[in-house]
Amino acid sequence: MIVAMQESASEEQIQQVIEHLVRMGFSVHRTTGERQSVLAAVGARIDFDTRNLEVLSGVEHVHRISAPYKLAGRSFRPGGTVIEFANGLRVGGNEVVVMAGPCSVESREQLFTIAELIVKAGARVLRGGAFKPRSSPYSFQGMGLEGLKLLREAGDHFKLLVISEVMEISQISLMLPYVDIFQVGARNMQNFNLLRELGKEKKPVLLKRGIAATIEELLLSAEYIMAGGNYEVILCERGIRTFETSTRNTLDISAIPVVHKLSHLPMASDPSHGTGLRDKVPPMARASVAAGADVLLMEVHHDPDKAFSDGAQSLYPEQFSKLMDELRMIAPAVGRTIA
Ligand code: PEP
Ligand code: MN
């Protein structure tokens, strides 16, 4: 951490800041320039709040150099994390993994129809919400346990892995036998109790970015899961809320290379929630792969006009298979293949 003192700072004020840093466990190196003193504080502590220094008298500016997370940071595993599943599928390696399916599990017939069409087009993971975080309490809330059973059945039948959203701690044990990946939704990114519990499990977690969360906050949320011993975390950009109203959210594609630089964790992109409109999904999916996404998470429905949730952003079957063909051409241009 670098602490720049004001030009007018007195020697007494500088000494007080040095003493404060030493009390916090830092060793301090002072550089006295012509006009200003600069303190370089070196230490292993990462849980400090720079504002505590900013408010001390004589301090002009505090700059943090080390990241406030350690397990999620790139330096923890410079080569990157690859999550390997029992069926050989790898997330975070050279292959881009496509996860697709309906927003919500609605019925056996619906799920099997969609699973069949996504597997034919080349997806490897079936998505579908059994517990749904809906903005309105009057909207469809999901099929619950029945939906989880259907997901597992369809996954096994079509040799697809299964991902579904966990909304609260009590659902973790219920979901364990049925899902291969836990999804933590945007609304729960900072549900720290839930994250801590997921850290105790030996099952990968796809953690979505909150609608108003910074990338640093996303990485700190991943740190909660990893601190419990579960290092198999996939981060996911799903659009953030901005002043723009042309799309449901603003898909921050730049988060993909930013996360890849800051973290070793695989990075997913969800252009369905990121745009909210199905005609915008293929271009944003193509852009995400070009930008280095390790995973695409997309909503597909055989009859989106009748979908119980998120129909407007769900791809038609033909759209999805055309997109998969395009992705198979784009991926090699950036040194990847589609799993
Ligand atoms: C979903 O995947 O259907 C979902 C609810 O996503 P998000 O948490 O990104 O809104
Ligand atoms: Mn949805």
mmCIF file of C-alpha atoms and ligand atoms in Angstrom:
data_model
loop_
_atom_site.group_PDB
_atom_site.id
_atom_site.type_symbol
_atom_site.label_atom_id
_atom_site.label_comp_id
_atom_site.label_asym_id
_atom_site.label_seq_id
_atom_site.Cartn_x
_atom_site.Cartn_y
_atom_site.Cartn_z
ATOM 1 C CA MET A 1 0.000 0.000 0.000
ATOM 2 C CA ILE A 2 1.221 3.485 -0.837
ATOM 3 C CA VAL A 3 0.320 6.400 1.413
ATOM 4 C CA ALA A 4 1.064 9.823 -0.091
ATOM 5 C CA MET A 5 1.221 12.584 2.534
ATOM 6 C CA GLN A 6 0.044 16.109 1.862
ATOM 7 C CA GLU A 7 2.715 18.697 1.059
ATOM 8 C CA SER A 8 1.660 20.546 4.185
ATOM 9 C CA ALA A 9 1.848 17.476 6.442
ATOM 10 C CA SER A 10 3.853 18.072 9.575
ATOM 11 C CA GLU A 11 6.554 15.686 10.798
ATOM 12 C CA GLU A 12 4.276 14.828 13.715
ATOM 13 C CA GLN A 13 1.430 13.832 11.380
ATOM 14 C CA ILE A 14 3.779 11.687 9.292
ATOM 15 C CA GLN A 15 5.001 9.908 12.426
ATOM 16 C CA GLN A 16 1.422 9.287 13.532
ATOM 17 C CA VAL A 17 0.612 7.618 10.198
ATOM 18 C CA ILE A 18 3.780 5.506 10.386
ATOM 19 C CA GLU A 19 2.852 4.404 13.923
ATOM 20 C CA HIS A 20 -0.668 3.547 12.762
ATOM 21 C CA LEU A 21 0.702 1.386 9.934
ATOM 22 C CA VAL A 22 3.144 -0.371 12.249
ATOM 23 C CA ARG A 23 0.303 -1.106 14.688
ATOM 24 C CA MET A 24 -1.568 -2.693 11.779
ATOM 25 C CA GLY A 25 1.397 -4.991 11.180
ATOM 26 C CA PHE A 26 3.012 -3.294 8.189
ATOM 27 C CA SER A 27 6.663 -2.509 7.773
ATOM 28 C CA VAL A 28 7.008 1.020 6.485
ATOM 29 C CA HIS A 29 9.514 2.475 4.030
ATOM 30 C CA ARG A 30 9.553 6.242 3.885
ATOM 31 C CA THR A 31 10.629 8.279 0.903
ATOM 32 C CA THR A 32 10.994 11.994 1.451
ATOM 33 C CA GLY A 33 10.761 13.921 -1.785
ATOM 34 C CA GLU A 34 11.364 17.607 -2.362
ATOM 35 C CA ARG A 35 7.786 18.500 -1.600
ATOM 36 C CA GLN A 36 6.078 15.429 -0.244
ATOM 37 C CA SER A 37 6.641 12.281 1.819
ATOM 38 C CA VAL A 38 5.468 8.934 0.531
ATOM 39 C CA LEU A 39 5.089 5.858 2.741
ATOM 40 C CA ALA A 40 5.258 2.363 1.273
ATOM 41 C CA ALA A 41 3.612 -0.117 3.641
ATOM 42 C CA VAL A 42 4.441 -3.778 3.104
ATOM 43 C CA GLY A 43 2.740 -6.630 4.930
ATOM 44 C CA ALA A 44 0.669 -9.771 4.630
ATOM 45 C CA ARG A 45 -2.578 -8.291 5.969
ATOM 46 C CA ILE A 46 -5.328 -8.060 3.362
ATOM 47 C CA ASP A 47 -8.315 -7.279 5.578
ATOM 48 C CA PHE A 48 -7.622 -3.601 6.090
ATOM 49 C CA ASP A 49 -9.800 -0.711 5.037
ATOM 50 C CA THR A 50 -7.820 2.034 3.274
ATOM 51 C CA ARG A 51 -10.366 4.611 4.442
ATOM 52 C CA ASN A 52 -9.011 4.262 7.999
ATOM 53 C CA LEU A 53 -5.787 5.817 6.702
ATOM 54 C CA GLU A 54 -7.415 8.310 4.348
ATOM 55 C CA VAL A 55 -9.102 10.011 7.293
ATOM 56 C CA LEU A 56 -5.865 10.543 9.258
ATOM 57 C CA SER A 57 -4.611 14.117 9.273
ATOM 58 C CA GLY A 58 -1.954 14.932 6.742
ATOM 59 C CA VAL A 59 -2.836 12.048 4.403
ATOM 60 C CA GLU A 60 -3.469 12.999 0.780
ATOM 61 C CA HIS A 61 -4.058 9.691 -0.926
ATOM 62 C CA VAL A 62 -3.929 5.942 -0.189
ATOM 63 C CA HIS A 63 -3.373 3.421 -2.956
ATOM 64 C CA ARG A 64 -3.846 -0.260 -2.388
ATOM 65 C CA ILE A 65 -1.442 -2.469 -4.347
ATOM 66 C CA SER A 66 -2.368 -6.010 -3.279
ATOM 67 C CA ALA A 67 -5.851 -7.347 -3.998
ATOM 68 C CA PRO A 68 -8.247 -7.737 -1.048
ATOM 69 C CA TYR A 69 -8.754 -11.415 -2.006
ATOM 70 C CA LYS A 70 -6.059 -14.077 -2.159
ATOM 71 C CA LEU A 71 -7.586 -17.454 -3.086
ATOM 72 C CA ALA A 72 -9.511 -15.998 -6.041
ATOM 73 C CA GLY A 73 -6.545 -13.958 -7.263
ATOM 74 C CA ARG A 74 -4.560 -14.958 -10.325
ATOM 75 C CA SER A 75 -1.337 -15.314 -8.340
ATOM 76 C CA PHE A 76 -2.861 -18.180 -6.308
ATOM 77 C CA ARG A 77 -2.876 -20.343 -9.458
ATOM 78 C CA PRO A 78 -1.120 -18.484 -12.253
ATOM 79 C CA GLY A 79 -1.811 -21.265 -14.754
ATOM 80 C CA GLY A 80 -5.587 -20.989 -14.302
ATOM 81 C CA THR A 81 -8.152 -23.333 -12.776
ATOM 82 C CA VAL A 82 -9.578 -26.199 -14.774
ATOM 83 C CA ILE A 83 -12.631 -27.907 -13.293
ATOM 84 C CA GLU A 84 -12.880 -31.508 -14.398
ATOM 85 C CA PHE A 85 -16.129 -33.469 -14.232
ATOM 86 C CA ALA A 86 -16.533 -37.238 -13.938
ATOM 87 C CA ASN A 87 -17.627 -37.493 -17.600
ATOM 88 C CA GLY A 88 -14.381 -35.862 -18.739
ATOM 89 C CA LEU A 89 -15.840 -32.407 -19.419
ATOM 90 C CA ARG A 90 -13.403 -29.659 -18.474
ATOM 91 C CA VAL A 91 -14.295 -26.063 -17.666
ATOM 92 C CA GLY A 92 -11.525 -23.490 -17.846
ATOM 93 C CA GLY A 93 -9.326 -25.367 -20.300
ATOM 94 C CA ASN A 94 -8.995 -24.851 -23.997
ATOM 95 C CA GLU A 95 -12.568 -25.856 -24.701
ATOM 96 C CA VAL A 96 -15.530 -23.510 -24.398
ATOM 97 C CA VAL A 97 -18.442 -25.207 -22.631
ATOM 98 C CA VAL A 98 -22.010 -24.382 -23.619
ATOM 99 C CA MET A 99 -24.698 -24.668 -20.935
ATOM 100 C CA ALA A 100 -28.235 -24.275 -22.259
ATOM 101 C CA GLY A 101 -31.848 -24.945 -21.431
ATOM 102 C CA PRO A 102 -35.002 -23.260 -20.271
ATOM 103 C CA CYS A 103 -35.142 -20.528 -17.687
ATOM 104 C CA SER A 104 -37.457 -22.717 -15.591
ATOM 105 C CA VAL A 105 -38.248 -26.400 -15.566
ATOM 106 C CA GLU A 106 -41.949 -26.437 -16.465
ATOM 107 C CA SER A 107 -42.833 -30.082 -17.169
ATOM 108 C CA ARG A 108 -41.285 -33.410 -18.144
ATOM 109 C CA GLU A 109 -42.292 -32.978 -21.744
ATOM 110 C CA GLN A 110 -40.894 -29.438 -21.940
ATOM 111 C CA LEU A 111 -37.568 -30.368 -20.368
ATOM 112 C CA PHE A 112 -37.009 -33.516 -22.448
ATOM 113 C CA THR A 113 -37.906 -31.698 -25.672
ATOM 114 C CA ILE A 114 -35.435 -28.912 -24.925
ATOM 115 C CA ALA A 115 -32.708 -31.257 -23.648
ATOM 116 C CA GLU A 116 -32.906 -33.258 -26.866
ATOM 117 C CA LEU A 117 -32.576 -30.210 -29.074
ATOM 118 C CA ILE A 118 -29.678 -28.664 -27.149
ATOM 119 C CA VAL A 119 -27.723 -31.934 -27.087
ATOM 120 C CA LYS A 120 -28.190 -32.288 -30.840
ATOM 121 C CA ALA A 121 -26.834 -28.771 -31.333
ATOM 122 C CA GLY A 122 -23.777 -29.535 -29.163
ATOM 123 C CA ALA A 123 -24.457 -28.235 -25.639
ATOM 124 C CA ARG A 124 -22.856 -30.210 -22.793
ATOM 125 C CA VAL A 125 -24.717 -28.939 -19.731
ATOM 126 C CA LEU A 126 -28.470 -28.643 -19.201
ATOM 127 C CA ARG A 127 -29.659 -25.581 -17.297
ATOM 128 C CA GLY A 128 -33.089 -25.102 -15.741
ATOM 129 C CA GLY A 129 -34.374 -23.410 -12.639
ATOM 130 C CA ALA A 130 -36.309 -25.488 -10.112
ATOM 131 C CA PHE A 131 -36.259 -22.699 -7.527
ATOM 132 C CA LYS A 132 -36.849 -19.350 -9.211
ATOM 133 C CA PRO A 133 -35.915 -15.924 -7.825
ATOM 134 C CA ARG A 134 -38.705 -13.912 -9.425
ATOM 135 C CA SER A 135 -39.003 -10.155 -9.116
ATOM 136 C CA SER A 136 -42.707 -10.572 -8.352
ATOM 137 C CA PRO A 137 -44.071 -12.975 -5.720
ATOM 138 C CA TYR A 138 -47.021 -13.629 -8.049
ATOM 139 C CA SER A 139 -44.827 -14.997 -10.857
ATOM 140 C CA PHE A 140 -44.110 -18.729 -11.306
ATOM 141 C CA GLN A 141 -41.751 -19.759 -8.480
ATOM 142 C CA GLY A 142 -40.494 -23.036 -9.956
ATOM 143 C CA MET A 143 -41.328 -26.743 -9.605
ATOM 144 C CA GLY A 144 -38.986 -27.336 -6.660
ATOM 145 C CA LEU A 145 -37.923 -30.913 -5.909
ATOM 146 C CA GLU A 146 -40.019 -32.261 -8.786
ATOM 147 C CA GLY A 147 -38.070 -30.007 -11.150
ATOM 148 C CA LEU A 148 -34.743 -31.236 -9.771
ATOM 149 C CA LYS A 149 -35.737 -34.846 -10.352
ATOM 150 C CA LEU A 150 -36.698 -34.056 -13.936
ATOM 151 C CA LEU A 151 -33.394 -32.286 -14.512
ATOM 152 C CA ARG A 152 -31.434 -35.298 -13.304
ATOM 153 C CA GLU A 153 -33.536 -37.670 -15.375
ATOM 154 C CA ALA A 154 -33.137 -35.591 -18.539
ATOM 155 C CA GLY A 155 -29.432 -35.056 -17.848
ATOM 156 C CA ASP A 156 -28.782 -38.779 -17.470
ATOM 157 C CA HIS A 157 -30.903 -39.652 -20.481
ATOM 158 C CA PHE A 158 -29.105 -37.243 -22.824
ATOM 159 C CA LYS A 159 -25.650 -37.497 -21.159
ATOM 160 C CA LEU A 160 -25.707 -33.863 -20.122
ATOM 161 C CA LEU A 161 -24.453 -32.434 -16.871
ATOM 162 C CA VAL A 162 -27.000 -30.414 -14.922
ATOM 163 C CA ILE A 163 -26.869 -26.912 -13.441
ATOM 164 C CA SER A 164 -29.622 -25.318 -11.351
ATOM 165 C CA GLU A 165 -29.973 -22.371 -9.030
ATOM 166 C CA VAL A 166 -29.712 -22.672 -5.264
ATOM 167 C CA MET A 167 -31.453 -19.818 -3.467
ATOM 168 C CA GLU A 168 -31.025 -20.675 0.171
ATOM 169 C CA ILE A 169 -29.020 -22.839 2.554
ATOM 170 C CA SER A 170 -31.855 -25.319 3.165
ATOM 171 C CA GLN A 171 -31.917 -26.197 -0.548
ATOM 172 C CA ILE A 172 -28.265 -27.304 -0.685
ATOM 173 C CA SER A 173 -28.746 -30.809 0.724
ATOM 174 C CA LEU A 174 -31.951 -31.218 -1.261
ATOM 175 C CA MET A 175 -30.149 -30.394 -4.501
ATOM 176 C CA LEU A 176 -26.928 -32.349 -3.934
ATOM 177 C CA PRO A 177 -28.121 -35.650 -5.423
ATOM 178 C CA TYR A 178 -29.587 -34.002 -8.516
ATOM 179 C CA VAL A 179 -27.250 -31.313 -9.794
ATOM 180 C CA ASP A 180 -23.636 -31.300 -11.016
ATOM 181 C CA ILE A 181 -23.182 -27.546 -10.611
ATOM 182 C CA PHE A 182 -24.837 -25.153 -8.175
ATOM 183 C CA GLN A 183 -25.815 -21.813 -9.693
ATOM 184 C CA VAL A 184 -25.836 -18.806 -7.396
ATOM 185 C CA GLY A 185 -27.988 -16.121 -8.970
ATOM 186 C CA ALA A 186 -27.297 -12.422 -9.312
ATOM 187 C CA ARG A 187 -29.637 -11.640 -6.412
ATOM 188 C CA ASN A 188 -27.693 -13.921 -4.086
ATOM 189 C CA MET A 189 -24.142 -12.935 -5.012
ATOM 190 C CA GLN A 190 -23.736 -11.295 -1.639
ATOM 191 C CA ASN A 191 -25.723 -13.814 0.388
ATOM 192 C CA PHE A 192 -22.586 -14.542 2.370
ATOM 193 C CA ASN A 193 -24.159 -17.225 4.569
ATOM 194 C CA LEU A 194 -25.199 -19.179 1.475
ATOM 195 C CA LEU A 195 -21.736 -18.742 -0.085
ATOM 196 C CA ARG A 196 -20.046 -19.956 3.090
ATOM 197 C CA GLU A 197 -22.208 -23.099 3.154
ATOM 198 C CA LEU A 198 -21.444 -23.803 -0.521
ATOM 199 C CA GLY A 199 -17.774 -23.543 0.396
ATOM 200 C CA LYS A 200 -18.195 -26.697 2.476
ATOM 201 C CA GLU A 201 -19.469 -28.761 -0.466
ATOM 202 C CA LYS A 202 -17.430 -30.657 -3.015
ATOM 203 C CA LYS A 203 -19.424 -29.499 -5.991
ATOM 204 C CA PRO A 204 -18.657 -26.712 -8.475
ATOM 205 C CA VAL A 205 -20.480 -23.413 -8.065
ATOM 206 C CA LEU A 206 -21.292 -20.979 -10.873
ATOM 207 C CA LEU A 207 -21.446 -17.576 -9.221
ATOM 208 C CA LYS A 208 -23.262 -14.827 -11.088
ATOM 209 C CA ARG A 209 -22.333 -11.180 -10.823
ATOM 210 C CA GLY A 210 -24.890 -9.086 -8.953
ATOM 211 C CA ILE A 211 -26.773 -6.451 -10.923
ATOM 212 C CA ALA A 212 -24.904 -3.639 -9.186
ATOM 213 C CA ALA A 213 -21.729 -5.440 -8.191
ATOM 214 C CA THR A 214 -18.198 -4.483 -9.132
ATOM 215 C CA ILE A 215 -15.791 -7.129 -10.377
ATOM 216 C CA GLU A 216 -13.877 -6.803 -7.121
ATOM 217 C CA GLU A 217 -17.054 -7.576 -5.170
ATOM 218 C CA LEU A 218 -17.671 -10.612 -7.399
ATOM 219 C CA LEU A 219 -14.166 -11.876 -6.640
ATOM 220 C CA LEU A 220 -14.653 -11.274 -2.913
ATOM 221 C CA SER A 221 -17.854 -13.331 -3.065
ATOM 222 C CA ALA A 222 -15.912 -16.137 -4.776
ATOM 223 C CA GLU A 223 -13.397 -15.826 -1.934
ATOM 224 C CA TYR A 224 -16.182 -16.685 0.561
ATOM 225 C CA ILE A 225 -16.791 -20.013 -1.226
ATOM 226 C CA MET A 226 -13.086 -20.757 -1.629
ATOM 227 C CA ALA A 227 -12.257 -19.884 1.972
ATOM 228 C CA GLY A 228 -14.376 -22.892 2.989
ATOM 229 C CA GLY A 229 -12.242 -25.207 0.847
ATOM 230 C CA ASN A 230 -14.315 -25.385 -2.340
ATOM 231 C CA TYR A 231 -12.033 -24.050 -5.083
ATOM 232 C CA GLU A 232 -14.292 -25.075 -7.949
ATOM 233 C CA VAL A 233 -15.915 -21.744 -8.700
ATOM 234 C CA ILE A 234 -16.968 -20.447 -12.127
ATOM 235 C CA LEU A 235 -17.642 -16.720 -12.295
ATOM 236 C CA CYS A 236 -20.400 -15.411 -14.557
ATOM 237 C CA GLU A 237 -21.106 -12.064 -16.173
ATOM 238 C CA ARG A 238 -24.871 -11.767 -16.655
ATOM 239 C CA GLY A 239 -25.348 -8.080 -17.256
ATOM 240 C CA ILE A 240 -25.378 -5.184 -14.843
ATOM 241 C CA ARG A 241 -27.877 -2.398 -14.373
ATOM 242 C CA THR A 242 -26.918 0.824 -16.127
ATOM 243 C CA PHE A 243 -28.781 3.895 -17.395
ATOM 244 C CA GLU A 244 -29.340 2.144 -20.737
ATOM 245 C CA THR A 245 -32.910 0.994 -21.343
ATOM 246 C CA SER A 246 -32.603 -0.610 -24.811
ATOM 247 C CA THR A 247 -31.700 -3.917 -23.203
ATOM 248 C CA ARG A 248 -32.791 -5.574 -19.936
ATOM 249 C CA ASN A 249 -29.241 -5.254 -18.587
ATOM 250 C CA THR A 250 -25.885 -4.181 -19.980
ATOM 251 C CA LEU A 251 -23.713 -7.223 -20.657
ATOM 252 C CA ASP A 252 -20.248 -6.159 -19.555
ATOM 253 C CA ILE A 253 -18.149 -8.167 -21.985
ATOM 254 C CA SER A 254 -15.019 -6.395 -20.784
ATOM 255 C CA ALA A 255 -15.518 -8.200 -17.457
ATOM 256 C CA ILE A 256 -14.294 -11.370 -19.227
ATOM 257 C CA PRO A 257 -10.702 -10.190 -19.904
ATOM 258 C CA VAL A 258 -10.682 -8.192 -16.654
ATOM 259 C CA VAL A 259 -11.522 -11.303 -14.617
ATOM 260 C CA HIS A 260 -9.028 -13.393 -16.575
ATOM 261 C CA LYS A 261 -6.303 -10.968 -15.622
ATOM 262 C CA LEU A 262 -7.293 -10.674 -11.953
ATOM 263 C CA SER A 263 -8.315 -14.268 -11.282
ATOM 264 C CA HIS A 264 -7.466 -17.865 -12.197
ATOM 265 C CA LEU A 265 -11.137 -18.883 -12.081
ATOM 266 C CA PRO A 266 -13.029 -19.805 -15.277
ATOM 267 C CA MET A 267 -15.306 -17.063 -16.565
ATOM 268 C CA ALA A 268 -18.777 -17.557 -18.015
ATOM 269 C CA SER A 269 -21.013 -15.214 -19.967
ATOM 270 C CA ASP A 270 -24.814 -15.260 -19.871
ATOM 271 C CA PRO A 271 -26.033 -13.213 -22.845
ATOM 272 C CA SER A 272 -29.665 -14.196 -22.160
ATOM 273 C CA HIS A 273 -30.013 -12.292 -18.896
ATOM 274 C CA GLY A 274 -27.354 -9.905 -20.139
ATOM 275 C CA THR A 275 -29.609 -8.570 -22.896
ATOM 276 C CA GLY A 276 -33.121 -9.849 -22.147
ATOM 277 C CA LEU A 277 -33.964 -10.010 -25.852
ATOM 278 C CA ARG A 278 -33.461 -13.101 -27.982
ATOM 279 C CA ASP A 279 -32.272 -11.302 -31.115
ATOM 280 C CA LYS A 280 -29.429 -9.772 -29.088
ATOM 281 C CA VAL A 281 -28.318 -13.110 -27.626
ATOM 282 C CA PRO A 282 -26.426 -14.595 -30.632
ATOM 283 C CA PRO A 283 -24.282 -11.493 -31.284
ATOM 284 C CA MET A 284 -23.394 -11.196 -27.587
ATOM 285 C CA ALA A 285 -22.681 -14.944 -27.376
ATOM 286 C CA ARG A 286 -20.344 -14.663 -30.368
ATOM 287 C CA ALA A 287 -18.652 -11.637 -28.828
ATOM 288 C CA SER A 288 -18.260 -13.428 -25.487
ATOM 289 C CA VAL A 289 -16.438 -16.355 -27.083
ATOM 290 C CA ALA A 290 -14.252 -13.939 -29.028
ATOM 291 C CA ALA A 291 -13.467 -12.140 -25.747
ATOM 292 C CA GLY A 292 -12.322 -15.370 -24.119
ATOM 293 C CA ALA A 293 -15.336 -16.687 -22.200
ATOM 294 C CA ASP A 294 -14.797 -20.228 -20.899
ATOM 295 C CA VAL A 295 -18.512 -20.937 -20.613
ATOM 296 C CA LEU A 296 -21.695 -19.704 -22.263
ATOM 297 C CA LEU A 297 -24.918 -19.997 -20.277
ATOM 298 C CA MET A 298 -27.999 -19.477 -22.430
ATOM 299 C CA GLU A 299 -31.743 -19.874 -22.299
ATOM 300 C CA VAL A 300 -33.350 -21.978 -25.023
ATOM 301 C CA HIS A 301 -37.001 -22.985 -25.280
ATOM 302 C CA HIS A 302 -38.878 -25.097 -27.866
ATOM 303 C CA ASP A 303 -41.880 -22.762 -27.562
ATOM 304 C CA PRO A 304 -40.623 -19.520 -25.982
ATOM 305 C CA ASP A 305 -43.892 -17.677 -26.463
ATOM 306 C CA LYS A 306 -45.450 -20.068 -23.949
ATOM 307 C CA ALA A 307 -42.491 -20.138 -21.536
ATOM 308 C CA PHE A 308 -43.371 -19.663 -17.846
ATOM 309 C CA SER A 309 -40.412 -17.278 -17.444
ATOM 310 C CA ASP A 310 -37.946 -15.315 -19.588
ATOM 311 C CA GLY A 311 -39.548 -16.318 -22.905
ATOM 312 C CA ALA A 312 -38.482 -13.096 -24.628
ATOM 313 C CA GLN A 313 -34.820 -13.876 -24.088
ATOM 314 C CA SER A 314 -35.045 -17.601 -24.851
ATOM 315 C CA LEU A 315 -33.650 -18.709 -28.195
ATOM 316 C CA TYR A 316 -35.725 -20.661 -30.673
ATOM 317 C CA PRO A 317 -34.253 -24.108 -31.422
ATOM 318 C CA GLU A 318 -33.102 -23.118 -34.943
ATOM 319 C CA GLN A 319 -31.480 -19.953 -33.595
ATOM 320 C CA PHE A 320 -29.562 -21.994 -31.048
ATOM 321 C CA SER A 321 -28.263 -24.565 -33.514
ATOM 322 C CA LYS A 322 -27.227 -21.838 -35.985
ATOM 323 C CA LEU A 323 -25.420 -20.036 -33.170
ATOM 324 C CA MET A 324 -23.577 -23.227 -32.204
ATOM 325 C CA ASP A 325 -22.366 -23.577 -35.827
ATOM 326 C CA GLU A 326 -21.112 -19.992 -35.720
ATOM 327 C CA LEU A 327 -19.371 -20.514 -32.374
ATOM 328 C CA ARG A 328 -17.565 -23.522 -33.822
ATOM 329 C CA MET A 329 -16.104 -21.148 -36.410
ATOM 330 C CA ILE A 330 -15.305 -18.291 -34.016
ATOM 331 C CA ALA A 331 -13.641 -20.349 -31.267
ATOM 332 C CA PRO A 332 -10.658 -21.518 -33.408
ATOM 333 C CA ALA A 333 -9.956 -17.906 -34.393
ATOM 334 C CA VAL A 334 -9.115 -17.247 -30.718
ATOM 335 C CA GLY A 335 -7.312 -20.536 -30.126
ATOM 336 C CA ARG A 336 -10.259 -22.416 -28.603
ATOM 337 C CA THR A 337 -12.657 -25.190 -29.559
ATOM 338 C CA ILE A 338 -16.244 -25.801 -28.477
ATOM 339 C CA ALA A 339 -16.414 -28.727 -26.028
HETATM 340 C C1 PEP B 1 -31.520 -17.529 -14.327
HETATM 341 O O1 PEP B 1 -30.425 -18.018 -14.688
HETATM 342 O O2 PEP B 1 -32.613 -17.913 -14.765
HETATM 343 C C2 PEP B 1 -31.502 -16.358 -13.414
HETATM 344 C C3 PEP B 1 -32.523 -16.098 -12.603
HETATM 345 O O3 PEP B 1 -30.379 -15.626 -13.523
HETATM 346 P P1 PEP B 1 -29.887 -14.280 -12.767
HETATM 347 O O4 PEP B 1 -29.578 -14.710 -11.377
HETATM 348 O O5 PEP B 1 -28.662 -13.918 -13.557
HETATM 349 O O6 PEP B 1 -30.985 -13.262 -12.884
HETATM 350 MN MN MN B 2 -34.024 -16.732 -16.565
#
